[in-house]
Amino acid sequence: MAISFLDKTDLKILQVLQDNGRLSNVELSERVALSPSPCLRRLKQLEESGIIRSYAALLEPCNIGLGLQAFIRVRVNKSKQSRDEFTLAVQHWPQVLNCFALTGETDYILQAFFSDMNAFSYFVLETLLATPGVEDARSSFVLKEIKATTSLPLEHLDIGQ
């Protein structure tokens, strides 16, 4: 997707929405100094182009009983079938919020949330390690969250207008 059509107003819309995606069009237009109709038109263009991919409510894990966050490094058999089976299986694991394929010694890293160590152990032993092709899994637990954001940096898009 080319980003050549973005201008400073589009960038401002994107930044404001990353900070608060629940703003009404009127509130958004006021914050970006644009009247509501052109603001809505720009917003629709950003959505249709795929630059804005979705809107979501971000939940506080501890407040819903998910106090154990783990990063799990997974090594999978190098066959295409094993990789395909793993990437299909991970789509069905609600505990896993993010899964990334990596370079280096680890094939995948999973970010997952659990209610407690028993739930984590059950997931690793009965689900993850039971998945065909999974050879090894190593975990690290989050002790303290230092920074967590969903906002992507936009400075590199500042086109000087």
XYZ file of C-alpha atoms in Angstrom, residues 16 23-24 62 85 92 103 127 136-137 153 158:
12
model
C -5.158 11.252 17.529
C -13.641 9.736 19.455
C -16.711 10.753 17.500
C -4.932 -8.462 35.660
C 0.497 -27.163 11.005
C -6.983 -21.512 17.616
C 15.207 -15.554 12.475
C -1.515 -28.085 23.785
C 11.066 -27.370 22.047
C 9.489 -24.541 24.015
C 5.606 5.753 15.442
C 6.270 13.571 8.418
